[in-house]
Amino acid sequence: MQLCWLLGAGYRRKIERSTELTDSEKSNAYAALDKMLHLVECGKVSDFSMVLRGEIRTAHRNSTGLSAGEKELAENGFHFIKFKRNSALVFDVWNVFPEDEHNGEYHYAPFPEDLVKNPIALTCPEGGIVLDPFVGTGATCRVAQEMGRKSVGIESSAVYMKLAREGCNGNASF
């Protein structure tokens, strides 16, 4: 399968270039990658992401609070995140283009609506409720609505609250 070959080549380069892995860990990572690619080719795994030691900062504060993935990363130097069919796949780089169609006229810190699409898709099922505690002009609530979610927005500014309500056509709770 062409896609598996391309995916494998990218991860092989990452392993090869890693300064965090020992030679032994690199060998183990190559072997584990081959096994994972085989699982994808056989249809047993839909897709995956391979994380190498040093690529991300782990969230633990002490050695007793490690998640299973963090333990595997610490012990082996790599960890696989397997994706289920039809699940959202998040990449290391998000291509989100800046936008401010109102030139800062309505809000001092507008953000592109694309910025909230992945987090909503990953954390809230269709029909679920998205909470935006700093709703501003309502971009998150508008996107949630477009994606088939309900939304609740909290805002201390009456001006922004009015803009958010108008932007959501009354389909969000504030």
Coordinates of C-alpha atoms in Angstrom, one line a residue, residues 3-167:
L3 CA 0.2 5.3 1.8
C4 CA 1.8 2.9 4.3
W5 CA 5.1 3.2 2.6
L6 CA 5.0 7.0 2.7
L7 CA 3.9 7.0 6.3
G8 CA 6.6 4.5 7.2
A9 CA 9.3 6.6 5.4
G10 CA 8.4 9.7 7.4
Y11 CA 8.6 7.9 10.7
R12 CA 11.8 6.1 9.7
R13 CA 13.4 9.5 9.1
K14 CA 12.2 10.7 12.5
I15 CA 13.7 7.7 14.2
E16 CA 17.0 8.0 12.3
R17 CA 17.3 11.7 13.2
S18 CA 16.4 11.4 16.8
T19 CA 19.0 12.5 19.2
E20 CA 17.0 11.2 22.2
L21 CA 17.0 7.5 21.3
T22 CA 19.9 5.1 21.9
D23 CA 20.9 2.8 19.0
S24 CA 19.1 -0.1 20.7
E25 CA 15.9 2.0 21.1
K26 CA 16.1 3.0 17.4
S27 CA 16.3 -0.7 16.4
N28 CA 13.3 -1.5 18.5
A29 CA 11.4 1.5 17.1
Y30 CA 12.1 0.4 13.5
A31 CA 10.8 -3.1 14.3
A32 CA 7.7 -1.8 16.1
L33 CA 7.0 0.6 13.2
D34 CA 7.2 -2.4 10.8
K35 CA 4.7 -4.3 12.9
M36 CA 2.3 -1.3 13.1
L37 CA 2.5 -0.7 9.3
H38 CA 1.6 -4.4 8.8
L39 CA -1.4 -3.9 11.1
V40 CA -2.6 -1.0 9.0
E41 CA -2.1 -2.9 5.8
C42 CA -4.1 -5.8 7.2
G43 CA -6.9 -3.4 8.3
K44 CA -6.5 -4.2 12.0
V45 CA -5.5 -0.6 12.8
S46 CA -7.2 2.3 10.9
D47 CA -4.3 4.8 11.3
F48 CA -1.7 5.7 13.9
S49 CA 0.7 8.4 15.1
M50 CA 4.2 7.5 16.4
V51 CA 5.6 9.7 19.2
L52 CA 9.3 9.6 19.9
R53 CA 10.9 10.7 23.2
G54 CA 11.8 14.3 23.1
E55 CA 9.1 15.3 20.6
I56 CA 6.5 16.3 23.2
R57 CA 6.6 17.4 26.8
T58 CA 5.0 14.8 29.1
A59 CA 2.3 16.1 31.4
H60 CA 3.4 14.3 34.6
R61 CA 4.8 16.1 37.7
N62 CA 6.4 13.1 39.2
S63 CA 7.3 9.5 38.2
T64 CA 4.3 8.0 40.0
G65 CA 1.8 10.0 37.8
L66 CA 2.7 8.7 34.4
S67 CA 0.0 7.5 32.0
A68 CA 0.5 4.3 30.1
G69 CA 1.6 6.1 27.0
E70 CA 4.1 8.2 29.0
K71 CA 5.5 5.1 30.7
E72 CA 6.0 3.4 27.3
L73 CA 7.6 6.6 26.0
A74 CA 10.0 6.8 29.0
E75 CA 10.9 3.1 28.9
N76 CA 11.1 2.4 25.1
G77 CA 11.7 5.8 23.6
F78 CA 8.5 5.7 21.5
H79 CA 4.8 5.2 21.7
F80 CA 2.0 4.6 19.2
I81 CA -1.4 6.3 19.3
K82 CA -3.9 4.1 17.4
F83 CA -6.9 5.7 15.7
K84 CA -10.3 4.1 15.3
R85 CA -12.1 4.3 12.0
N86 CA -14.0 7.5 11.5
S87 CA -12.1 9.2 14.4
A88 CA -10.5 12.6 14.0
L89 CA -6.8 12.5 13.1
V90 CA -4.8 15.3 14.6
F91 CA -1.4 16.2 13.0
D92 CA 1.5 17.9 14.6
V93 CA 1.0 21.0 12.5
W94 CA -2.4 22.6 11.9
N95 CA -2.8 24.8 8.8
V96 CA -5.0 27.5 10.1
F97 CA -4.9 30.9 8.4
P98 CA -5.3 34.1 10.3
E99 CA -8.6 35.9 9.7
D100 CA -10.1 39.1 11.0
E101 CA -12.7 40.1 8.5
H102 CA -13.7 43.0 10.8
N103 CA -10.1 44.4 11.3
G104 CA -10.4 44.2 15.1
E105 CA -13.5 46.4 15.1
Y106 CA -15.5 44.1 17.3
H107 CA -12.9 42.2 19.3
Y108 CA -9.3 42.8 20.2
A109 CA -8.3 39.1 19.8
P110 CA -10.3 37.4 17.1
F111 CA -9.3 33.9 16.0
P112 CA -10.0 31.8 12.9
E113 CA -13.0 29.5 13.3
D114 CA -10.8 26.7 11.9
L115 CA -8.8 26.8 15.2
V116 CA -11.7 25.3 17.2
K117 CA -12.8 22.6 14.7
N118 CA -10.4 19.9 15.7
P119 CA -10.8 20.3 19.5
I120 CA -14.6 20.2 19.1
A121 CA -14.5 17.2 16.8
L122 CA -12.2 15.4 19.3
T123 CA -13.8 16.2 22.5
C124 CA -17.6 16.6 21.9
P125 CA -19.8 14.1 20.2
E126 CA -22.6 15.2 17.8
G127 CA -25.5 16.5 19.9
G128 CA -23.1 17.2 22.8
I129 CA -22.6 20.6 24.4
V130 CA -19.6 22.8 23.9
L131 CA -18.8 25.3 26.7
D132 CA -16.9 28.5 25.9
P133 CA -16.3 30.3 29.2
F134 CA -14.9 33.4 27.3
V135 CA -17.2 33.5 24.3
G136 CA -16.2 36.9 22.9
T137 CA -18.0 37.4 19.7
G138 CA -19.2 33.7 19.6
A139 CA -16.9 32.0 17.1
T140 CA -16.7 28.8 19.1
C141 CA -20.4 28.6 19.5
R142 CA -21.0 29.3 15.8
V143 CA -18.6 26.5 14.8
A144 CA -20.2 24.1 17.4
Q145 CA -23.6 24.9 15.9
E146 CA -22.3 24.2 12.3
M147 CA -20.8 20.9 13.5
G148 CA -24.1 19.6 15.1
R149 CA -23.3 20.5 18.7
K150 CA -25.2 22.6 21.2
S151 CA -23.2 25.4 22.9
V152 CA -23.1 27.5 26.0
G153 CA -21.2 30.7 26.1
I154 CA -20.2 32.8 29.1
E155 CA -19.1 36.4 28.6
S156 CA -18.7 39.4 31.0
S157 CA -18.9 42.1 28.3
A158 CA -22.4 43.1 27.3
V159 CA -21.1 44.3 24.0
Y160 CA -19.5 41.0 23.1
M161 CA -22.5 39.1 24.4
K162 CA -24.8 41.0 22.0
L163 CA -22.5 40.2 19.1
A164 CA -22.3 36.5 20.1
R165 CA -26.1 36.3 20.3
E166 CA -26.5 37.9 16.9
G167 CA -23.8 35.7 15.3

